[in-house]
Amino acid sequence: MSDDLDLLVSRADLDGLIRMIDAACDAAEWDLLLRIRGAATAAVQTGRQLWPAATLAEYRTALLAPAPWAARVIVDGAGAFALGPLTEVVAQHHTWADLAPHLVPGPARAFVAHERVLRGEIIDADAVDPVLDLPLGLEQWEPAYALAVYKPNDARFDPPVLPGTPGEFDLPAPPEIIGDPDTDEAVRTLLEPWTAASNGRVEVVTVEGDHLGAIAALGPRRARVSTLTTAEAVSWLGWAGASGGAHGRRRGGATGRFGAWWTIAALAGMTDAWPLEPDELGELAQALQWYWWDAFEPGLGWQLQLAVCDPEEGLGWAIRAQDLA
């Protein structure tokens, strides 16, 4: 088998390497899979464009191999062209207890831990470096986040379920838009892959008034609006922050969760006090009123259309982000 691998690499036979990867996975020959990855990676340095084979081999290793092998591909820089970050891929089928003894210290290890938290685990904070200012367990006010589903040859990044039975509203005259640079920056950072690496467009406005006034400030005269629970709104923020939009690089659920928390802090005017206590952030999120809206247009591609109202402060926000597939 080693001779066959050397021959395929010397010929830059990408199709043959893909068939060998498939066979190694079917036979659970994980050492061979890692050898293919290493050989294909080294071949790139000699001008042989075998990076698709290297990418597929390390992706399949993270997804399918037992923890001692899967952990070996969780290193900085790995998976640059995979369907998603390998820290998220490896967390789909492997528990923290299985992975932890084999993961080297560093940011990648910490991100795996945070991905396992999204899947319901509670992890000792001393077990990882403090890469994200997030608790290593889900809070009661958080949702069951919308998670990626990785398969050997593809992946799904389904959004949360849209709320049903929206109300239809004639919107008020558009109020004056006021400055809220913290919220504007938080939302644009949350959705950066949609605009920087894809064809998306992001608009966010802040007004004195309520959510209907904020939606009107984006231009619509009529809108359909559905009330969201706090958990539903956080789920949408987390999904958007995890995604890469139609063509951008997916960042993973852990990054999406952090983006959701940071956006809530920005809406509450509390970014200067970061990191916030989880209970405090939950109270701030629950004090806001959350809505999904559209202006009767069909839902196409990737979209995030939230409206928010802070009745105590008399402020409203509207977000319209779209990225066509």
Short mmCIF file of C-alpha atoms in Angstrom, two decimals:
data_model
loop_
_atom_site.label_atom_id
_atom_site.label_comp_id
_atom_site.label_asym_id
_atom_site.label_seq_id
_atom_site.Cartn_x
_atom_site.Cartn_y
_atom_site.Cartn_z
CA MET A 1 0.00 0.00 0.00
CA SER A 2 2.91 2.36 0.74
CA ASP A 3 4.28 1.77 -2.80
CA ASP A 4 0.84 2.51 -4.24
CA LEU A 5 0.67 5.77 -2.29
CA ASP A 6 4.12 6.86 -3.47
CA LEU A 7 3.17 6.10 -7.07
CA LEU A 8 -0.08 8.06 -6.88
CA VAL A 9 1.71 11.05 -5.35
CA SER A 10 4.53 10.96 -7.90
CA ARG A 11 1.94 10.95 -10.70
CA ALA A 12 -0.13 13.66 -8.99
CA ASP A 13 -3.06 11.26 -9.43
CA LEU A 14 -5.72 13.09 -7.46
CA ASP A 15 -8.54 10.73 -8.49
CA GLY A 16 -6.50 7.74 -7.38
CA LEU A 17 -5.75 9.35 -4.03
CA ILE A 18 -9.44 10.08 -3.46
CA ARG A 19 -10.23 6.41 -4.15
CA MET A 20 -7.51 5.40 -1.70
CA ILE A 21 -8.97 7.71 0.93
CA ASP A 22 -12.41 6.17 0.43
CA ALA A 23 -10.96 2.67 0.76
CA ALA A 24 -8.99 3.59 3.89
CA CYS A 25 -12.15 4.95 5.53
CA ASP A 26 -14.18 1.88 4.57
CA ALA A 27 -11.50 -0.39 6.06
CA ALA A 28 -10.93 1.84 9.11
CA GLU A 29 -7.23 2.10 8.20
CA TRP A 30 -6.64 5.35 10.05
CA ASP A 31 -2.84 5.19 9.96
CA LEU A 32 -3.02 4.97 6.18
CA LEU A 33 -5.39 7.93 6.08
CA LEU A 34 -2.88 10.02 8.01
CA ARG A 35 -0.07 8.88 5.71
CA ILE A 36 -2.10 9.99 2.70
CA ARG A 37 -2.66 13.34 4.33
CA GLY A 38 1.05 13.75 5.06
CA ALA A 39 2.17 12.70 1.60
CA ALA A 40 -0.35 14.91 -0.19
CA THR A 41 0.56 17.87 2.01
CA ALA A 42 4.28 17.40 1.33
CA ALA A 43 3.65 17.07 -2.41
CA VAL A 44 2.22 20.58 -2.55
CA GLN A 45 5.69 21.88 -1.68
CA THR A 46 7.02 20.28 -4.88
CA GLY A 47 4.37 21.81 -7.11
CA ARG A 48 1.96 18.89 -7.17
CA GLN A 49 -1.51 20.30 -6.50
CA LEU A 50 -2.72 17.54 -4.20
CA TRP A 51 -4.14 19.79 -1.48
CA PRO A 52 -7.71 18.53 -2.15
CA ALA A 53 -6.56 15.04 -1.14
CA ALA A 54 -4.78 16.36 1.93
CA THR A 55 -7.87 18.36 2.90
CA LEU A 56 -10.22 15.41 2.43
CA ALA A 57 -7.95 13.04 4.36
CA GLU A 58 -7.68 15.29 7.40
CA TYR A 59 -11.42 16.12 7.26
CA ARG A 60 -12.36 12.42 7.16
CA THR A 61 -9.89 11.74 9.98
CA ALA A 62 -11.46 14.41 12.19
CA LEU A 63 -14.97 13.23 11.39
CA LEU A 64 -14.67 9.43 11.32
CA ALA A 65 -11.51 8.22 13.03
CA PRO A 66 -11.36 7.31 16.74
CA ALA A 67 -10.16 10.08 19.05
CA PRO A 68 -6.43 9.15 19.15
CA TRP A 69 -6.21 9.60 15.37
CA ALA A 70 -8.77 12.39 15.03
CA ALA A 71 -6.98 14.57 17.56
CA ARG A 72 -3.78 14.49 15.50
CA VAL A 73 -5.28 16.73 12.80
CA ILE A 74 -6.51 19.33 15.29
CA VAL A 75 -3.62 21.73 14.92
CA ASP A 76 -3.41 25.40 13.95
CA GLY A 77 -3.71 25.86 10.20
CA ALA A 78 -5.28 22.49 9.46
CA GLY A 79 -8.50 22.24 7.49
CA ALA A 80 -8.13 25.57 5.70
CA PHE A 81 -10.17 24.29 2.75
CA ALA A 82 -12.41 21.81 4.56
CA LEU A 83 -16.18 22.07 4.71
CA GLY A 84 -15.87 23.64 8.15
CA PRO A 85 -13.33 24.19 10.90
CA LEU A 86 -11.90 20.87 12.04
CA THR A 87 -12.44 21.90 15.67
CA GLU A 88 -16.16 21.76 14.90
CA VAL A 89 -15.95 18.66 12.71
CA VAL A 90 -14.15 16.61 15.37
CA ALA A 91 -16.66 17.68 18.03
CA GLN A 92 -19.58 16.13 16.16
CA HIS A 93 -18.92 12.48 17.08
CA HIS A 94 -16.24 12.62 19.79
CA THR A 95 -16.75 13.43 23.46
CA TRP A 96 -14.44 15.72 25.37
CA ALA A 97 -13.38 12.83 27.60
CA ASP A 98 -12.25 10.87 24.54
CA LEU A 99 -10.47 13.78 22.87
CA ALA A 100 -8.89 15.64 25.79
CA PRO A 101 -5.98 13.23 26.47
CA HIS A 102 -4.87 13.51 22.84
CA LEU A 103 -5.28 17.22 22.09
CA VAL A 104 -2.23 19.44 22.46
CA PRO A 105 -2.61 22.64 24.53
CA GLY A 106 -3.50 25.76 22.61
CA PRO A 107 -6.35 27.60 20.90
CA ALA A 108 -7.50 24.64 18.80
CA ARG A 109 -7.97 22.52 21.94
CA ALA A 110 -10.02 25.31 23.53
CA PHE A 111 -12.25 25.67 20.47
CA VAL A 112 -12.95 21.92 20.50
CA ALA A 113 -14.04 22.26 24.13
CA HIS A 114 -16.39 25.12 23.30
CA GLU A 115 -17.84 23.11 20.40
CA ARG A 116 -18.53 20.24 22.77
CA VAL A 117 -20.27 22.70 25.12
CA LEU A 118 -22.69 23.49 22.29
CA ARG A 119 -23.48 19.77 22.23
CA GLY A 120 -24.42 19.73 25.90
CA GLU A 121 -21.17 18.99 27.72
CA ILE A 122 -19.95 20.87 30.79
CA ILE A 123 -16.16 21.15 30.83
CA ASP A 124 -13.74 22.14 33.57
CA ALA A 125 -12.41 25.64 32.82
CA ASP A 126 -8.93 24.57 33.94
CA ALA A 127 -8.81 22.04 31.12
CA VAL A 128 -8.32 24.63 28.34
CA ASP A 129 -6.69 27.98 27.65
CA PRO A 130 -9.02 31.01 28.09
CA VAL A 131 -9.44 31.68 24.38
CA LEU A 132 -13.10 32.77 24.49
CA ASP A 133 -14.70 34.74 27.33
CA LEU A 134 -17.55 32.24 27.51
CA PRO A 135 -18.59 29.72 30.15
CA LEU A 136 -17.79 26.08 29.44
CA GLY A 137 -21.41 25.10 29.86
CA LEU A 138 -24.67 26.38 28.38
CA GLU A 139 -26.69 28.85 30.42
CA GLN A 140 -30.37 28.28 31.16
CA TRP A 141 -31.35 31.27 29.02
CA GLU A 142 -29.43 30.00 25.98
CA PRO A 143 -31.00 27.98 23.17
CA ALA A 144 -30.15 24.67 21.67
CA TYR A 145 -27.99 26.27 18.99
CA ALA A 146 -28.42 25.33 15.34
CA LEU A 147 -25.46 23.02 14.72
CA ALA A 148 -23.67 22.00 11.55
CA VAL A 149 -24.14 18.41 10.36
CA TYR A 150 -21.01 17.01 8.74
CA LYS A 151 -21.03 13.97 6.47
CA PRO A 152 -18.13 12.28 4.65
CA ASN A 153 -18.66 14.26 1.43
CA ASP A 154 -20.83 17.22 2.35
CA ALA A 155 -22.32 19.21 5.21
CA ARG A 156 -25.53 20.99 6.19
CA PHE A 157 -25.71 24.33 7.97
CA ASP A 158 -29.46 24.59 8.43
CA PRO A 159 -30.75 27.79 10.06
CA PRO A 160 -33.16 27.84 12.99
CA VAL A 161 -36.82 27.35 12.17
CA LEU A 162 -38.55 30.54 11.07
CA PRO A 163 -41.41 31.62 13.33
CA GLY A 164 -44.89 31.09 12.00
CA THR A 165 -48.00 33.28 11.70
CA PRO A 166 -46.44 36.74 11.47
CA GLY A 167 -48.52 39.86 11.95
CA GLU A 168 -48.79 42.34 9.09
CA PHE A 169 -48.09 46.00 9.91
CA ASP A 170 -48.29 49.34 8.17
CA LEU A 171 -45.10 50.98 9.34
CA PRO A 172 -44.82 54.50 10.74
CA ALA A 173 -42.99 57.33 9.03
CA PRO A 174 -39.27 56.54 9.20
CA PRO A 175 -37.73 58.13 12.30
CA GLU A 176 -34.28 59.67 12.27
CA ILE A 177 -31.45 57.17 12.46
CA ILE A 178 -29.16 57.76 15.43
CA GLY A 179 -25.58 56.70 15.93
CA ASP A 180 -24.82 53.43 17.70
CA PRO A 181 -21.31 52.50 16.56
CA ASP A 182 -20.92 49.61 19.03
CA THR A 183 -24.01 47.78 17.78
CA ASP A 184 -23.20 48.55 14.15
CA GLU A 185 -19.70 47.14 14.54
CA ALA A 186 -20.90 44.09 16.48
CA VAL A 187 -23.45 43.15 13.82
CA ARG A 188 -21.04 43.71 10.94
CA THR A 189 -18.37 41.66 12.70
CA LEU A 190 -20.92 38.91 13.37
CA LEU A 191 -21.64 38.73 9.64
CA GLU A 192 -18.22 39.60 8.25
CA PRO A 193 -17.78 36.44 6.12
CA TRP A 194 -21.05 37.25 4.35
CA THR A 195 -19.66 40.55 3.09
CA ALA A 196 -15.87 40.09 3.06
CA ALA A 197 -15.73 36.64 1.45
CA SER A 198 -19.11 36.36 -0.27
CA ASN A 199 -21.67 38.59 -1.96
CA GLY A 200 -23.74 39.53 1.07
CA ARG A 201 -25.12 42.87 2.19
CA VAL A 202 -25.64 43.96 5.79
CA GLU A 203 -27.71 46.90 7.02
CA VAL A 204 -28.26 47.84 10.66
CA VAL A 205 -30.00 50.93 12.02
CA THR A 206 -30.75 52.37 15.45
CA VAL A 207 -33.65 54.74 16.12
CA GLU A 208 -35.39 56.39 19.00
CA GLY A 209 -38.62 54.45 19.16
CA ASP A 210 -39.55 50.82 18.74
CA HIS A 211 -38.79 47.95 16.41
CA LEU A 212 -41.41 49.04 13.85
CA GLY A 213 -39.78 52.43 13.54
CA ALA A 214 -36.40 50.76 13.09
CA ILE A 215 -37.73 48.54 10.30
CA ALA A 216 -39.26 51.61 8.63
CA ALA A 217 -35.87 53.33 8.76
CA LEU A 218 -34.56 50.61 6.42
CA GLY A 219 -37.12 51.62 3.78
CA PRO A 220 -40.15 49.28 3.89
CA ARG A 221 -43.64 50.76 4.25
CA ARG A 222 -45.23 47.49 5.30
CA ALA A 223 -43.76 44.43 7.00
CA ARG A 224 -44.53 41.02 8.41
CA VAL A 225 -43.31 40.73 11.98
CA SER A 226 -43.13 37.71 14.31
CA THR A 227 -42.24 37.79 17.99
CA LEU A 228 -39.17 35.76 18.99
CA THR A 229 -38.27 34.42 22.39
CA THR A 230 -34.86 35.38 23.73
CA ALA A 231 -33.60 31.86 23.07
CA GLU A 232 -34.85 31.95 19.46
CA ALA A 233 -33.15 35.30 18.84
CA VAL A 234 -29.86 34.10 20.35
CA SER A 235 -30.07 30.98 18.20
CA TRP A 236 -30.37 33.11 15.06
CA LEU A 237 -27.44 35.30 16.10
CA GLY A 238 -25.32 32.24 16.86
CA TRP A 239 -26.18 30.57 13.55
CA ALA A 240 -25.33 33.71 11.59
CA GLY A 241 -22.05 34.23 13.42
CA ALA A 242 -21.02 30.60 12.88
CA SER A 243 -21.67 30.65 9.17
CA GLY A 244 -19.71 31.84 6.19
CA GLY A 245 -22.77 32.83 4.21
CA ALA A 246 -23.07 31.51 0.69
CA HIS A 247 -19.38 31.43 -0.22
CA GLY A 248 -17.35 32.54 2.80
CA ARG A 249 -15.35 30.42 5.21
CA ARG A 250 -17.45 28.96 8.03
CA ARG A 251 -16.16 30.00 11.45
CA GLY A 252 -17.91 27.38 13.60
CA GLY A 253 -20.45 27.24 16.38
CA ALA A 254 -18.10 28.40 19.14
CA THR A 255 -17.34 31.62 17.27
CA GLY A 256 -21.03 32.05 16.53
CA ARG A 257 -21.91 31.76 20.21
CA PHE A 258 -19.31 34.38 21.11
CA GLY A 259 -20.65 36.68 18.38
CA ALA A 260 -24.18 36.32 19.73
CA TRP A 261 -23.08 37.20 23.27
CA TRP A 262 -21.05 40.19 22.06
CA THR A 263 -23.97 41.48 19.97
CA ILE A 264 -26.27 41.33 23.01
CA ALA A 265 -23.69 43.24 25.04
CA ALA A 266 -23.51 45.88 22.28
CA LEU A 267 -27.30 46.28 22.15
CA ALA A 268 -27.31 46.76 25.91
CA GLY A 269 -24.47 49.30 25.73
CA MET A 270 -22.23 47.08 27.88
CA THR A 271 -19.24 46.24 25.68
CA ASP A 272 -16.99 48.43 27.83
CA ALA A 273 -17.80 46.17 30.79
CA TRP A 274 -16.90 42.95 28.96
CA PRO A 275 -16.62 40.18 30.02
CA LEU A 276 -20.02 40.17 31.67
CA GLU A 277 -21.27 37.61 34.13
CA PRO A 278 -23.41 35.06 32.24
CA ASP A 279 -26.46 35.70 34.42
CA GLU A 280 -26.13 39.44 33.85
CA LEU A 281 -25.92 39.01 30.09
CA GLY A 282 -28.95 36.73 30.19
CA GLU A 283 -30.94 39.37 32.07
CA LEU A 284 -29.94 42.00 29.51
CA ALA A 285 -30.98 39.73 26.64
CA GLN A 286 -34.33 38.96 28.27
CA ALA A 287 -35.03 42.65 28.88
CA LEU A 288 -34.98 43.23 25.13
CA GLN A 289 -37.90 42.46 22.83
CA TRP A 290 -36.92 40.41 19.78
CA TYR A 291 -38.63 40.03 16.40
CA TRP A 292 -38.16 38.44 13.00
CA TRP A 293 -39.37 40.54 10.09
CA ASP A 294 -39.57 40.72 6.32
CA ALA A 295 -41.09 43.09 3.80
CA PHE A 296 -43.10 40.38 2.01
CA GLU A 297 -40.09 39.39 -0.09
CA PRO A 298 -39.31 35.68 -0.62
CA GLY A 299 -36.62 34.19 1.58
CA LEU A 300 -33.65 33.44 -0.67
CA GLY A 301 -30.18 32.27 0.27
CA TRP A 302 -28.79 33.21 3.66
CA GLN A 303 -30.66 35.83 5.66
CA LEU A 304 -30.83 37.42 9.09
CA GLN A 305 -33.67 39.89 9.57
CA LEU A 306 -34.04 40.78 13.22
CA ALA A 307 -35.64 43.74 14.92
CA VAL A 308 -35.06 44.61 18.56
CA CYS A 309 -36.72 46.97 20.99
CA ASP A 310 -35.46 48.23 24.34
CA PRO A 311 -38.65 49.63 25.91
CA GLU A 312 -36.84 50.98 28.95
CA GLU A 313 -34.38 53.04 26.91
CA GLY A 314 -36.84 53.83 24.12
CA LEU A 315 -34.57 52.46 21.39
CA GLY A 316 -35.17 50.22 18.41
CA TRP A 317 -32.82 48.38 16.05
CA ALA A 318 -33.34 46.60 12.76
CA ILE A 319 -30.95 44.24 10.99
CA ARG A 320 -31.27 43.16 7.38
CA ALA A 321 -28.55 40.83 6.10
CA GLN A 322 -28.79 38.74 2.96
CA ASP A 323 -26.35 36.65 0.96
CA LEU A 324 -27.68 34.89 -2.10
CA ALA A 325 -26.43 31.37 -2.79
#
